[in-house]
Amino acid sequence: MDEKQLYRQEYYKKHIRNLMKKNRLHSFRIKEIFSIYFPKKNEKILDIGCGAGVFSFELARRGFDVIGIDYSEDAIRLCKNLAERFNLNNAEFIKEDAMSMGIKSDSFDVIYAADFFEHLTLPAFNRVIKEIHRVMKINGKLIIWSPYPDHWIEQLKKRNILLKQDKSHFGLDYIKDISSYLEKNGFEVKKKEFAPTHLFIIGVIEGVLLKIPLFRRRIKILAVKK
């Protein structure tokens, strides 16, 4: 299957439901991602692989100008419709392939890649990192939020036990490997941490046990362009 065929309107339904309801998952994700880096006033922000626009809309609601890009036509169409519905003129959405962006070099201060890199094969990952480095200003910040491969939920999905395997997750990777790729491509890793699941009681337990790979739900990375 062509991986681009996965990202049709049907794929984004659950993300839109989370956006509309602002449930625990939505709130937890926003809080954790902002804990990695919260943008400063007047910083130019790019939301790469924006999907249903969840993070772009949150930034726009907080008064930031943000550009969201995705190579899915359905995703961009949905985002534009939602931006109009929410009356968020400071959120712009453009159809772009992150491996070859039609964006000028040295354009952005901050780039968020939330739940994005796990959707890439390794060759695509390396191409995207080079493009991110190109479009980012010197000392610009890259924020990565991605599932951890050894977490028990990912292990169940991998084996189709109780949970269905996510066919869009081509590139689950480890924090040390992602950090290594970044450093080889002109970034300095400033922060690398793990986050527990958003599930309340389980999340509290996992927060205490983050040293054990089985309980690391998400990877959190802050990297700076040298």
mmCIF file of C-alpha atoms in Angstrom:
data_model
loop_
_atom_site.group_PDB
_atom_site.id
_atom_site.type_symbol
_atom_site.label_atom_id
_atom_site.label_comp_id
_atom_site.label_asym_id
_atom_site.label_seq_id
_atom_site.Cartn_x
_atom_site.Cartn_y
_atom_site.Cartn_z
ATOM 1 C CA MET A 1 0.000 0.000 0.000
ATOM 2 C CA ASP A 2 1.183 3.528 -0.817
ATOM 3 C CA GLU A 3 1.640 5.103 2.613
ATOM 4 C CA LYS A 4 0.061 8.345 1.393
ATOM 5 C CA GLN A 5 -3.184 6.458 0.810
ATOM 6 C CA LEU A 6 -3.479 6.009 4.591
ATOM 7 C CA TYR A 7 -3.951 9.702 5.234
ATOM 8 C CA ARG A 8 -7.468 10.241 3.979
ATOM 9 C CA GLN A 9 -10.322 12.059 5.683
ATOM 10 C CA GLU A 10 -11.344 8.924 7.596
ATOM 11 C CA TYR A 11 -7.911 8.766 9.252
ATOM 12 C CA TYR A 12 -8.359 12.170 10.927
ATOM 13 C CA LYS A 13 -11.803 11.584 12.461
ATOM 14 C CA LYS A 14 -10.503 10.571 15.896
ATOM 15 C CA HIS A 15 -8.166 13.581 15.982
ATOM 16 C CA ILE A 16 -11.040 15.917 15.192
ATOM 17 C CA ARG A 17 -13.142 14.329 17.945
ATOM 18 C CA ASN A 18 -10.328 14.961 20.437
ATOM 19 C CA LEU A 19 -10.051 18.534 19.201
ATOM 20 C CA MET A 20 -13.764 19.193 19.608
ATOM 21 C CA LYS A 21 -14.114 17.529 22.997
ATOM 22 C CA LYS A 22 -10.783 18.738 24.411
ATOM 23 C CA ASN A 23 -10.587 15.459 26.328
ATOM 24 C CA ARG A 24 -7.829 14.306 28.663
ATOM 25 C CA LEU A 25 -5.626 13.055 25.829
ATOM 26 C CA HIS A 26 -5.837 16.423 24.057
ATOM 27 C CA SER A 27 -5.068 18.418 27.223
ATOM 28 C CA PHE A 28 -2.246 16.093 28.296
ATOM 29 C CA ARG A 29 -0.605 16.212 24.880
ATOM 30 C CA ILE A 30 -0.704 20.002 24.708
ATOM 31 C CA LYS A 31 0.677 20.386 28.243
ATOM 32 C CA GLU A 32 3.519 17.925 27.661
ATOM 33 C CA ILE A 33 4.547 19.391 24.319
ATOM 34 C CA PHE A 34 4.586 22.929 25.701
ATOM 35 C CA SER A 35 6.702 21.635 28.599
ATOM 36 C CA ILE A 36 9.431 20.832 26.054
ATOM 37 C CA TYR A 37 9.398 24.368 24.674
ATOM 38 C CA PHE A 38 6.870 27.183 24.799
ATOM 39 C CA PRO A 39 7.340 29.755 22.025
ATOM 40 C CA LYS A 40 8.248 33.359 22.657
ATOM 41 C CA LYS A 41 6.298 36.297 21.304
ATOM 42 C CA ASN A 42 6.931 37.009 17.609
ATOM 43 C CA GLU A 43 8.730 33.706 16.956
ATOM 44 C CA LYS A 44 7.794 32.222 13.576
ATOM 45 C CA ILE A 45 6.290 28.777 14.091
ATOM 46 C CA LEU A 46 5.905 25.790 11.775
ATOM 47 C CA ASP A 47 3.760 22.772 12.670
ATOM 48 C CA ILE A 48 5.152 19.992 10.504
ATOM 49 C CA GLY A 49 2.868 17.078 9.654
ATOM 50 C CA CYS A 50 -0.006 19.037 11.172
ATOM 51 C CA GLY A 51 -2.663 16.381 10.462
ATOM 52 C CA ALA A 52 -6.026 17.633 11.703
ATOM 53 C CA GLY A 53 -4.401 20.839 12.961
ATOM 54 C CA VAL A 54 -4.802 20.112 16.668
ATOM 55 C CA PHE A 55 -1.550 21.724 17.702
ATOM 56 C CA SER A 56 -1.708 24.571 15.176
ATOM 57 C CA PHE A 57 -5.127 25.568 16.494
ATOM 58 C CA GLU A 58 -3.927 25.492 20.091
ATOM 59 C CA LEU A 59 -1.050 27.808 19.238
ATOM 60 C CA ALA A 60 -3.362 30.113 17.267
ATOM 61 C CA ARG A 61 -5.801 30.306 20.187
ATOM 62 C CA ARG A 62 -2.905 31.440 22.366
ATOM 63 C CA GLY A 63 -2.200 34.321 19.994
ATOM 64 C CA PHE A 64 0.639 32.910 17.895
ATOM 65 C CA ASP A 65 0.876 33.026 14.123
ATOM 66 C CA VAL A 66 1.472 29.474 12.942
ATOM 67 C CA ILE A 67 1.816 27.671 9.627
ATOM 68 C CA GLY A 68 0.775 24.023 9.494
ATOM 69 C CA ILE A 69 1.956 21.794 6.661
ATOM 70 C CA ASP A 70 0.993 18.290 5.607
ATOM 71 C CA TYR A 71 1.250 16.334 2.366
ATOM 72 C CA SER A 72 -2.302 15.048 2.726
ATOM 73 C CA GLU A 73 -4.792 17.083 0.699
ATOM 74 C CA ASP A 74 -7.578 15.843 2.971
ATOM 75 C CA ALA A 75 -5.709 17.044 6.061
ATOM 76 C CA ILE A 76 -5.144 20.527 4.668
ATOM 77 C CA ARG A 77 -8.737 20.795 3.465
ATOM 78 C CA LEU A 78 -10.017 19.819 6.919
ATOM 79 C CA CYS A 79 -7.681 22.271 8.640
ATOM 80 C CA LYS A 80 -8.730 25.174 6.438
ATOM 81 C CA ASN A 81 -12.393 24.424 7.067
ATOM 82 C CA LEU A 82 -11.826 24.187 10.819
ATOM 83 C CA ALA A 83 -9.762 27.401 10.881
ATOM 84 C CA GLU A 84 -12.670 29.210 9.259
ATOM 85 C CA ARG A 85 -15.131 27.582 11.647
ATOM 86 C CA PHE A 86 -13.000 28.575 14.683
ATOM 87 C CA ASN A 87 -12.331 32.047 13.219
ATOM 88 C CA LEU A 88 -8.582 31.582 13.594
ATOM 89 C CA ASN A 89 -7.049 33.740 10.883
ATOM 90 C CA ASN A 90 -3.577 33.396 12.420
ATOM 91 C CA ALA A 91 -3.423 29.675 11.543
ATOM 92 C CA GLU A 92 -2.404 29.077 7.921
ATOM 93 C CA PHE A 93 -2.352 25.637 6.303
ATOM 94 C CA ILE A 94 -0.334 24.654 3.236
ATOM 95 C CA LYS A 95 0.002 21.368 1.382
ATOM 96 C CA GLU A 96 3.723 20.561 1.487
ATOM 97 C CA ASP A 97 5.844 17.421 1.526
ATOM 98 C CA ALA A 98 8.234 17.740 4.477
ATOM 99 C CA MET A 99 10.967 15.979 2.485
ATOM 100 C CA SER A 100 11.034 18.838 -0.032
ATOM 101 C CA MET A 101 9.388 21.987 1.287
ATOM 102 C CA GLY A 102 8.727 24.953 -0.951
ATOM 103 C CA ILE A 103 9.769 27.226 1.901
ATOM 104 C CA LYS A 104 12.681 29.669 1.988
ATOM 105 C CA SER A 105 15.761 28.727 3.981
ATOM 106 C CA ASP A 106 16.204 30.220 7.468
ATOM 107 C CA SER A 107 12.494 31.019 7.825
ATOM 108 C CA PHE A 108 11.354 29.626 11.207
ATOM 109 C CA ASP A 109 12.326 30.091 14.847
ATOM 110 C CA VAL A 110 10.365 27.103 16.133
ATOM 111 C CA ILE A 111 9.285 23.854 14.476
ATOM 112 C CA TYR A 112 6.953 21.406 16.210
ATOM 113 C CA ALA A 113 6.922 17.777 15.076
ATOM 114 C CA ALA A 114 4.255 16.238 17.297
ATOM 115 C CA ASP A 115 3.353 12.605 16.527
ATOM 116 C CA PHE A 116 5.059 12.946 13.162
ATOM 117 C CA PHE A 117 8.373 11.111 12.919
ATOM 118 C CA GLU A 118 6.861 7.702 13.684
ATOM 119 C CA HIS A 119 5.065 8.003 10.335
ATOM 120 C CA LEU A 120 8.366 8.083 8.396
ATOM 121 C CA THR A 121 10.696 5.417 7.112
ATOM 122 C CA LEU A 122 14.375 5.957 7.989
ATOM 123 C CA PRO A 123 15.324 7.367 4.536
ATOM 124 C CA ALA A 124 12.368 9.763 4.734
ATOM 125 C CA PHE A 125 13.300 10.710 8.299
ATOM 126 C CA ASN A 126 16.817 11.713 7.236
ATOM 127 C CA ARG A 127 15.520 13.764 4.302
ATOM 128 C CA VAL A 128 13.024 15.545 6.541
ATOM 129 C CA ILE A 129 15.687 16.350 9.164
ATOM 130 C CA LYS A 130 17.843 17.965 6.472
ATOM 131 C CA GLU A 131 14.863 20.006 5.244
ATOM 132 C CA ILE A 132 13.972 21.098 8.764
ATOM 133 C CA HIS A 133 17.556 22.228 9.268
ATOM 134 C CA ARG A 134 17.392 24.197 6.010
ATOM 135 C CA VAL A 135 14.164 26.095 6.746
ATOM 136 C CA MET A 136 15.057 26.788 10.380
ATOM 137 C CA LYS A 137 16.948 29.858 11.563
ATOM 138 C CA ILE A 138 20.240 29.533 13.434
ATOM 139 C CA ASN A 139 19.459 28.701 17.093
ATOM 140 C CA GLY A 140 15.956 27.684 16.038
ATOM 141 C CA LYS A 141 14.195 25.068 18.155
ATOM 142 C CA LEU A 142 12.890 21.694 16.992
ATOM 143 C CA ILE A 143 10.424 19.968 19.311
ATOM 144 C CA ILE A 144 9.776 16.244 18.849
ATOM 145 C CA TRP A 145 6.996 14.224 20.500
ATOM 146 C CA SER A 146 6.736 10.595 19.459
ATOM 147 C CA PRO A 147 5.708 7.146 20.806
ATOM 148 C CA TYR A 148 8.369 5.008 22.479
ATOM 149 C CA PRO A 149 8.749 1.588 20.767
ATOM 150 C CA ASP A 150 9.086 -0.493 23.953
ATOM 151 C CA HIS A 151 6.029 0.846 25.794
ATOM 152 C CA TRP A 152 3.526 -1.886 26.631
ATOM 153 C CA ILE A 153 0.830 -0.303 24.451
ATOM 154 C CA GLU A 154 3.135 -0.297 21.419
ATOM 155 C CA GLN A 155 4.128 -3.885 22.152
ATOM 156 C CA LEU A 156 0.471 -4.963 22.252
ATOM 157 C CA LYS A 157 -0.207 -3.126 18.992
ATOM 158 C CA LYS A 158 2.815 -4.704 17.362
ATOM 159 C CA ARG A 159 1.429 -8.153 18.141
ATOM 160 C CA ASN A 160 -2.234 -7.243 17.479
ATOM 161 C CA ILE A 161 -3.085 -8.258 21.048
ATOM 162 C CA LEU A 162 -6.175 -6.401 22.333
ATOM 163 C CA LEU A 163 -5.083 -3.302 20.384
ATOM 164 C CA LYS A 164 -4.949 -2.987 16.616
ATOM 165 C CA GLN A 165 -1.614 -2.368 14.943
ATOM 166 C CA ASP A 166 -1.236 1.177 13.587
ATOM 167 C CA LYS A 167 -0.227 0.712 9.951
ATOM 168 C CA SER A 168 0.839 4.347 9.704
ATOM 169 C CA HIS A 169 3.634 3.906 12.279
ATOM 170 C CA PHE A 170 6.498 3.005 9.952
ATOM 171 C CA GLY A 171 9.266 4.569 12.004
ATOM 172 C CA LEU A 172 9.000 4.101 15.757
ATOM 173 C CA ASP A 173 12.507 4.794 17.023
ATOM 174 C CA TYR A 174 14.518 5.137 20.223
ATOM 175 C CA ILE A 175 15.498 8.426 21.802
ATOM 176 C CA LYS A 176 19.244 7.702 21.481
ATOM 177 C CA ASP A 177 18.883 6.971 17.756
ATOM 178 C CA ILE A 178 16.777 10.064 17.044
ATOM 179 C CA SER A 179 19.279 12.161 19.006
ATOM 180 C CA SER A 180 22.132 10.670 16.984
ATOM 181 C CA TYR A 181 20.404 11.469 13.661
ATOM 182 C CA LEU A 182 19.816 15.040 14.812
ATOM 183 C CA GLU A 183 23.414 15.582 15.905
ATOM 184 C CA LYS A 184 24.727 14.228 12.593
ATOM 185 C CA ASN A 185 22.566 16.758 10.758
ATOM 186 C CA GLY A 186 23.564 19.990 12.477
ATOM 187 C CA PHE A 187 21.458 20.001 15.647
ATOM 188 C CA GLU A 188 22.422 20.069 19.301
ATOM 189 C CA VAL A 189 20.081 18.078 21.539
ATOM 190 C CA LYS A 190 19.254 20.219 24.569
ATOM 191 C CA LYS A 191 16.596 18.062 26.197
ATOM 192 C CA LYS A 192 15.597 14.402 25.930
ATOM 193 C CA GLU A 193 13.026 12.971 28.278
ATOM 194 C CA PHE A 194 10.196 10.459 28.516
ATOM 195 C CA ALA A 195 6.523 10.978 29.306
ATOM 196 C CA PRO A 196 3.967 8.524 30.738
ATOM 197 C CA THR A 197 0.579 7.741 29.251
ATOM 198 C CA HIS A 198 -2.304 10.197 29.583
ATOM 199 C CA LEU A 199 -4.448 7.503 31.251
ATOM 200 C CA PHE A 200 -4.883 8.877 34.763
ATOM 201 C CA ILE A 201 -4.059 6.143 37.296
ATOM 202 C CA ILE A 202 -1.780 4.240 34.915
ATOM 203 C CA GLY A 203 -0.042 7.503 34.041
ATOM 204 C CA VAL A 204 0.722 8.221 37.698
ATOM 205 C CA ILE A 205 2.268 4.767 38.074
ATOM 206 C CA GLU A 206 4.244 5.127 34.855
ATOM 207 C CA GLY A 207 5.510 8.535 35.960
ATOM 208 C CA VAL A 208 7.232 6.831 38.896
ATOM 209 C CA LEU A 209 8.576 3.988 36.732
ATOM 210 C CA LEU A 210 9.924 5.907 33.709
ATOM 211 C CA LYS A 211 13.368 4.343 34.143
ATOM 212 C CA ILE A 212 11.807 1.092 32.924
ATOM 213 C CA PRO A 213 11.344 1.120 29.093
ATOM 214 C CA LEU A 214 8.004 -0.701 29.338
ATOM 215 C CA PHE A 215 6.474 2.403 30.987
ATOM 216 C CA ARG A 216 7.870 5.098 28.702
ATOM 217 C CA ARG A 217 4.894 6.147 26.587
ATOM 218 C CA ARG A 218 6.394 9.086 24.714
ATOM 219 C CA ILE A 219 9.720 10.558 23.678
ATOM 220 C CA LYS A 220 10.300 14.289 24.260
ATOM 221 C CA ILE A 221 13.192 16.045 22.520
ATOM 222 C CA LEU A 222 14.299 19.659 22.190
ATOM 223 C CA ALA A 223 17.038 20.235 19.607
ATOM 224 C CA VAL A 224 18.633 23.504 18.509
ATOM 225 C CA LYS A 225 20.075 24.297 15.091
ATOM 226 C CA LYS A 226 23.779 25.050 15.367
#
